[in-house]
Short mmCIF file of C-alpha atoms in Angstrom, two decimals:
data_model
loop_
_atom_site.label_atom_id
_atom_site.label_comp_id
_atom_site.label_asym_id
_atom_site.label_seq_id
_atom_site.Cartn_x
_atom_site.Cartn_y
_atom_site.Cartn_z
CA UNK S 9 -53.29 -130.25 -55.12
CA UNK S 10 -55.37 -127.16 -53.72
CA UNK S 11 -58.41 -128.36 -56.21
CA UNK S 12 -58.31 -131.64 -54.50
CA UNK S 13 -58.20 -130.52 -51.34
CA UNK S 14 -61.03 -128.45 -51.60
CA UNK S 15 -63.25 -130.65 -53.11
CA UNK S 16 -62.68 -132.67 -50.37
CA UNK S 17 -63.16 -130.56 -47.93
CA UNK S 18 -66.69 -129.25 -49.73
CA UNK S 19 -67.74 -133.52 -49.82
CA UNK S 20 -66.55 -133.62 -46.02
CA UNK S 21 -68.96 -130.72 -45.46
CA UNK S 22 -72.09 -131.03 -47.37
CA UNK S 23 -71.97 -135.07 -45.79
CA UNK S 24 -71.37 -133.24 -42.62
CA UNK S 25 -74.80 -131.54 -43.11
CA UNK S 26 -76.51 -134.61 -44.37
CA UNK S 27 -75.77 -136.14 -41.71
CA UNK S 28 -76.68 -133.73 -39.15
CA UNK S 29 -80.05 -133.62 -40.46
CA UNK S 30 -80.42 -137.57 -40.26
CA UNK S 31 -79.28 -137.07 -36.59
CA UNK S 32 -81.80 -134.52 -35.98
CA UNK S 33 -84.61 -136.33 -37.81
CA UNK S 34 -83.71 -139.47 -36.13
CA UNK S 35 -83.44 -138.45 -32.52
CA UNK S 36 -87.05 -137.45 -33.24
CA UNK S 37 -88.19 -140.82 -33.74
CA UNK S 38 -86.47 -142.06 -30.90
CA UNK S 39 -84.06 -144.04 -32.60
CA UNK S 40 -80.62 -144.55 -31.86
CA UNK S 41 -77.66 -145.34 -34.46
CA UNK S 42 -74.57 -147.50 -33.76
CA UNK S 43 -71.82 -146.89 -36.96
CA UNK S 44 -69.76 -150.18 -36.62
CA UNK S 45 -66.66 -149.30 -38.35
CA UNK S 46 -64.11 -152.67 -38.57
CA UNK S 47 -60.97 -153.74 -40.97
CA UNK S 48 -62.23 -156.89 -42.50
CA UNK S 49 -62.21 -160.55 -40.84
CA UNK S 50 -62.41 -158.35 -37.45
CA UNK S 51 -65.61 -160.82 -36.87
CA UNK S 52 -68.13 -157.38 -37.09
CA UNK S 53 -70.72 -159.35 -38.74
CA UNK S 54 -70.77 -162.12 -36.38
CA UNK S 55 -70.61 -160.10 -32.93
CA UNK S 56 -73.39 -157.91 -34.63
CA UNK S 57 -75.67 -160.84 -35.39
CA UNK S 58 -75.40 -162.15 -31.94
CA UNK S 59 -76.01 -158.61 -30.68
CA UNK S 60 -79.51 -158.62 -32.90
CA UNK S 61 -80.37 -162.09 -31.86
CA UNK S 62 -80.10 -160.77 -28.07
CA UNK S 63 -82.32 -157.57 -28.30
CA UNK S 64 -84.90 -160.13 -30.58
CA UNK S 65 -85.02 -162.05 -27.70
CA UNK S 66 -85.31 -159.30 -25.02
CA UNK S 67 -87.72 -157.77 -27.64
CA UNK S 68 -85.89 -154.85 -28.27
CA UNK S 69 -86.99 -153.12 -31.81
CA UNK S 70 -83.62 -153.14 -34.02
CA UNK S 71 -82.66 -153.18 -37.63
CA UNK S 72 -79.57 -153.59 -39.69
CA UNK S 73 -77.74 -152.10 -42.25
CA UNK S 74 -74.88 -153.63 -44.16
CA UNK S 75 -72.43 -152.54 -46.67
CA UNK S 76 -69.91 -154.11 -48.64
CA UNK S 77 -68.81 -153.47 -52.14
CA UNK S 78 -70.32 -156.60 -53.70
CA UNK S 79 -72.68 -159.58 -52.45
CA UNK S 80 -75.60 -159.22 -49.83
CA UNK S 81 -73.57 -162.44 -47.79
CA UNK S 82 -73.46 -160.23 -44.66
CA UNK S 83 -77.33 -159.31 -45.30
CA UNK S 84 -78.87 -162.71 -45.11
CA UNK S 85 -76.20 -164.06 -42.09
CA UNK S 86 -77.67 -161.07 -39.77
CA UNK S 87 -81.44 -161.72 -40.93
CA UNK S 88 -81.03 -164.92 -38.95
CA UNK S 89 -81.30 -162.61 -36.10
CA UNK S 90 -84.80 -162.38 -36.66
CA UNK S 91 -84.42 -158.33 -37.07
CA UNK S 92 -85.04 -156.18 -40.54
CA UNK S 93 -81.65 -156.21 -42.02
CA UNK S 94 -81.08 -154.15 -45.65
CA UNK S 95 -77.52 -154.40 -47.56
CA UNK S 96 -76.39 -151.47 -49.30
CA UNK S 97 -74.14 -152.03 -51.82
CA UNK S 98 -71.57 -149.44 -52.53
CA UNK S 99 -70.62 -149.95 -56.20
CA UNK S 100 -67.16 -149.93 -55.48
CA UNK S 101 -66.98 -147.15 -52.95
CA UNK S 102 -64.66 -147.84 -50.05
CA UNK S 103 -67.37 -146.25 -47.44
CA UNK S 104 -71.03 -145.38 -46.52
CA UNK S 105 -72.07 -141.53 -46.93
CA UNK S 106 -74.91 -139.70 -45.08
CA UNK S 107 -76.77 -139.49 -48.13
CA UNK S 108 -76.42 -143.36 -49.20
CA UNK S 109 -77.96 -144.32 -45.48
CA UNK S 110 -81.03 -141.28 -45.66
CA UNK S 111 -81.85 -142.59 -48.93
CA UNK S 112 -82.14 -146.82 -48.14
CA UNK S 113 -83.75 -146.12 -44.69
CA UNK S 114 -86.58 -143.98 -46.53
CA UNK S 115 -89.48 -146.02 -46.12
CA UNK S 116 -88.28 -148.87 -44.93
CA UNK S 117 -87.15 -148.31 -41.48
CA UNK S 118 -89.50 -149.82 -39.39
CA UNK S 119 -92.09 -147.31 -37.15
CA UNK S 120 -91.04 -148.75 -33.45
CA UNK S 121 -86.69 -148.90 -34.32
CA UNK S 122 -85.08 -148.48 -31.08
CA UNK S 123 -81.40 -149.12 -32.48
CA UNK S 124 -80.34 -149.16 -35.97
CA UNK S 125 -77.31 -150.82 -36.04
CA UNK S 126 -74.99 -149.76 -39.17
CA UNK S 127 -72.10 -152.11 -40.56
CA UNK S 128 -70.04 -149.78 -42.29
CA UNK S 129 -67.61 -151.19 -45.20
CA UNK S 130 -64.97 -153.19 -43.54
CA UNK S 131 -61.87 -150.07 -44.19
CA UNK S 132 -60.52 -148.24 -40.93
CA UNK S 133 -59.62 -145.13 -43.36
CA UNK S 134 -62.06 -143.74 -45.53
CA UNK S 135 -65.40 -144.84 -43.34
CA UNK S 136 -63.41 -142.73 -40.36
CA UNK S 137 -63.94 -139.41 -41.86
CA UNK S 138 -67.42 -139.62 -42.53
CA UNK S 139 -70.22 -138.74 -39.68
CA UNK S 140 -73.68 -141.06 -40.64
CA UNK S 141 -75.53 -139.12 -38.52
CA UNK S 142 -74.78 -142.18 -35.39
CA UNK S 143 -75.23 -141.76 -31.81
CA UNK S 144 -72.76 -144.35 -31.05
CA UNK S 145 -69.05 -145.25 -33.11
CA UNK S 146 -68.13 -148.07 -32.42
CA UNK S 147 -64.51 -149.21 -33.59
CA UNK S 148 -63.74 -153.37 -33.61
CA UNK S 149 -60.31 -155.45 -33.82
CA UNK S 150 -59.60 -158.26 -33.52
CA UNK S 151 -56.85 -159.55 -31.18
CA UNK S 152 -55.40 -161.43 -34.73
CA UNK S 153 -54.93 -158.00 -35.73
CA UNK S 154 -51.77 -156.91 -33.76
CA UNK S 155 -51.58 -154.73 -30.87
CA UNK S 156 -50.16 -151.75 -33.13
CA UNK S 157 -53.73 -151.35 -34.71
CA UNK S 158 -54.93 -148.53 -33.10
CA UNK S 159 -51.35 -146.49 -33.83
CA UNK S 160 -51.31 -147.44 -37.36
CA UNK S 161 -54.81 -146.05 -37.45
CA UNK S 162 -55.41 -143.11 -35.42
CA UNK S 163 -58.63 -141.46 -37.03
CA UNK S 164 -60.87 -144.46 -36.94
CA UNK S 165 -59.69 -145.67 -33.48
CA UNK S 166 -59.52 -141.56 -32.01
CA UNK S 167 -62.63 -140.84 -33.28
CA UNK S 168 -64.58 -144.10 -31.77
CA UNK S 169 -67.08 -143.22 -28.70
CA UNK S 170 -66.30 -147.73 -27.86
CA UNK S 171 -63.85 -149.99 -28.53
CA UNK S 172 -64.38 -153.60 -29.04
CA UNK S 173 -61.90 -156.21 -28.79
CA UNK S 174 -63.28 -159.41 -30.48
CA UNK S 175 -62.13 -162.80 -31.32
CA UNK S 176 -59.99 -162.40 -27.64
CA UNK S 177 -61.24 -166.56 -27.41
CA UNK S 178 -57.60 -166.36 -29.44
CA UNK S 179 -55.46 -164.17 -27.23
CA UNK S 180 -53.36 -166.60 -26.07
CA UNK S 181 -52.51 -168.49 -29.25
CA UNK S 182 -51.84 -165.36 -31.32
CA UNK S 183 -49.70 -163.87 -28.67
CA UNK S 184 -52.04 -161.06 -28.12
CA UNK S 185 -50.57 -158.62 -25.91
CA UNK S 186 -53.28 -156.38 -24.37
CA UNK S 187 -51.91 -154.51 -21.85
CA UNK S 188 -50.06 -153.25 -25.10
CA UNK S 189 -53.05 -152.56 -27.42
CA UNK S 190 -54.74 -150.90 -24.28
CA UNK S 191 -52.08 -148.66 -24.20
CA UNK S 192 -52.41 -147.70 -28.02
CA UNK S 193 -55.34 -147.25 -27.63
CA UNK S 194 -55.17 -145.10 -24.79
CA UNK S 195 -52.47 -142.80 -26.18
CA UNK S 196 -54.88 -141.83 -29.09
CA UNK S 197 -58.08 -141.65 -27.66
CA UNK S 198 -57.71 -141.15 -23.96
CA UNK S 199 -60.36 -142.64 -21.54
CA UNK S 200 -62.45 -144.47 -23.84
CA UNK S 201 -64.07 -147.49 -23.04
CA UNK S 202 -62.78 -150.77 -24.50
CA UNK S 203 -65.05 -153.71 -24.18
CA UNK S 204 -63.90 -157.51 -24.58
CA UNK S 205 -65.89 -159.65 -26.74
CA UNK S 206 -65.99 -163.39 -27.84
CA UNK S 207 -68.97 -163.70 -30.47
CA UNK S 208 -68.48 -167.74 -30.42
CA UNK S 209 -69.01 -167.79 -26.81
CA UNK S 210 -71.51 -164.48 -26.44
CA UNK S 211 -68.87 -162.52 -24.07
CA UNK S 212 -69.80 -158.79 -24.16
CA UNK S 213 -72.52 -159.48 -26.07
CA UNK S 214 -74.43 -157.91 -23.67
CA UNK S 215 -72.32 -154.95 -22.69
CA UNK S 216 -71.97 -153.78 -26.46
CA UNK S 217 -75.96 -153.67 -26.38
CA UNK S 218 -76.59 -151.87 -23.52
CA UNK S 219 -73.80 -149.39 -24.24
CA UNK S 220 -75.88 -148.79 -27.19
CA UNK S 221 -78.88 -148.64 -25.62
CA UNK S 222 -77.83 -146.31 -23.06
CA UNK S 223 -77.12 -143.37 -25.47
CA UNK S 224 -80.21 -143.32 -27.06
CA UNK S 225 -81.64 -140.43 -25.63
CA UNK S 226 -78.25 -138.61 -24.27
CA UNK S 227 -75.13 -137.85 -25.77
CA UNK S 228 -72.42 -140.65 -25.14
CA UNK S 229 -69.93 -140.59 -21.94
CA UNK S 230 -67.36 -140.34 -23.77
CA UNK S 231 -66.19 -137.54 -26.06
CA UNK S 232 -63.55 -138.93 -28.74
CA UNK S 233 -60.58 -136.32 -29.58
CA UNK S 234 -61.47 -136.91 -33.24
CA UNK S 235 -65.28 -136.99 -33.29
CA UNK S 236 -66.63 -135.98 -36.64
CA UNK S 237 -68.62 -133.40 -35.22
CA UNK S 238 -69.64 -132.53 -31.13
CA UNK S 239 -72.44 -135.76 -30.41
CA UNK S 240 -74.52 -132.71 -28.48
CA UNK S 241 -78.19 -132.27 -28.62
CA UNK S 242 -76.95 -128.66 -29.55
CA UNK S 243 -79.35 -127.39 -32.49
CA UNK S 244 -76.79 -124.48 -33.47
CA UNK S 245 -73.75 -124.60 -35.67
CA UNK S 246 -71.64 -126.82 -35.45
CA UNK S 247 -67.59 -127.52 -34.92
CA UNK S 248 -66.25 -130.09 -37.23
CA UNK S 249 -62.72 -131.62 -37.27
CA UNK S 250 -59.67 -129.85 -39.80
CA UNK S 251 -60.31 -131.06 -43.09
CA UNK S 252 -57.97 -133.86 -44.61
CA UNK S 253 -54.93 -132.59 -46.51
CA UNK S 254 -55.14 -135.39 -48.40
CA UNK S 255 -56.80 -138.89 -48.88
CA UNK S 256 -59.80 -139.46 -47.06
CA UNK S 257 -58.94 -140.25 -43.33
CA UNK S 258 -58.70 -136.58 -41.25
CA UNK S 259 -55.35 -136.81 -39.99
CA UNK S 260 -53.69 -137.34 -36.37
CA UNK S 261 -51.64 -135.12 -34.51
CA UNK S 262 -48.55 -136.39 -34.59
CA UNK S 263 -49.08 -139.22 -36.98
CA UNK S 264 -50.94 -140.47 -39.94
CA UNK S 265 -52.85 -143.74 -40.70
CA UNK S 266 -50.87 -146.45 -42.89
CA UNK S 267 -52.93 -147.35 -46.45
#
């Protein structure tokens, strides 16, 4: 059990490094990065495509990355945007890495990227615990989901700098209740934002992008109690979050995420 843990803990910190670096290197350029992390069916892909058909039209530089396990489905629905899209495919793995993203945007990110947006592996456990070097996290359900979401997973919705609430077109009929979920939310991630979005009618389209926009070039409002690492401009070492015990999600507090 101590072996495990401590390779674990050595993964956690050499992608913690990685992924420091592609912050660094990035910020350079001027480009920001948006980690979209999502259980599946949340409707990430759709909300995202809308949100690159938007800055296309406002002619706002972006680009997309996708990942999934299998298929490049999710690649050619967001290149209808108009924006450079790239699918990564994770052979199997249930997340993206710091060193899988540095090695697919190497020579291919465009020169003028403004945004990068990053669709991580639809999973709210394993993609939690992993820092991709983004300026923004960005953490979506859907009101189909259940209002207990963010309780039952802690680490991806504690460590989220926005929360998006998509699909809400179906509050009503799935008996949504979101004083509730804001209130989950709330208790394990105190004071972050939570934006409403409905991709089929483009609510909060808008919001999401400027909130994306606006941390380009300064550290986000809001500082997550879970955060990876401190989202600082801060060249010197760097805190990072107690290593998991086990599994791949870095626990709560007071409770754990469910598998």
């Amino acid at each position: 059990m101590c072996r495990s843990v401590d390779v674990e803990q050595a993964v956690l910190a050499k992608n913690d490094r990685l992924a420091r670096d592609l912050r660094e290197d990035l910020a350079r350029r001027s480009v920001g990065v948006v980690n979209l992390l999502s259980s599946p069916g949340s409707g990430k892909t759709e909300l995202l495509g809308r949100v690159l058909a938007r800055a296309v039209a406002l002619d706002i530089p972006v680009a997309a990355l996708t990942a999934d396990l299998a298929t490049e489905n999710d690649a050619r629905r967001l290149a209808r945007s108009g924006a450079p899209v790239r699918q990564v495919l994770t052979d199997g793995l249930c997340h993206l890495e710091a060193r899988q993203l540095r090695t697919r945007l190497a020579g291919w990110l465009p020169a003028d990227t403004a945004l990068l947006f990053v669709e991580n592996v639809g999973n709210l456990v394993c993609p939690a615990s992993y820092d991709l070097g983004e300026t923004l996290r960005i953490v979506l359900m859907a009101v189909t989901e259940g209002e207990d979401k963010p309780l039952k997973y802690p680490t991806a919705f504690g460590s989220a700098h926005l929360v998006v609430l998509t699909k809400t077109d179906l509050a009503e009929p799935a008996g949504f209740d979101e004083g509730a979920f804001r209130a989950h939310v709330q208790r394990v991630n105190p004071g972050v934002e939570i934006v409403r979005t409905c991709a089929r009618t483009g609510d909060g389209v808008d919001t999401v992008l400027e909130r994306a926009l606006a941390v380009r070039h300064e550290a986000p409002p809001h500082h997550p109690p879970l955060a990876p690492r401190p989202h600082s401009h801060d060249h010197g070492p760097h805190e990072h979050a107690p290593a998991p015990a086990a599994g791949h999600a870095r626990p709560h507090p007071a409770t754990t995420p469910a598998p």
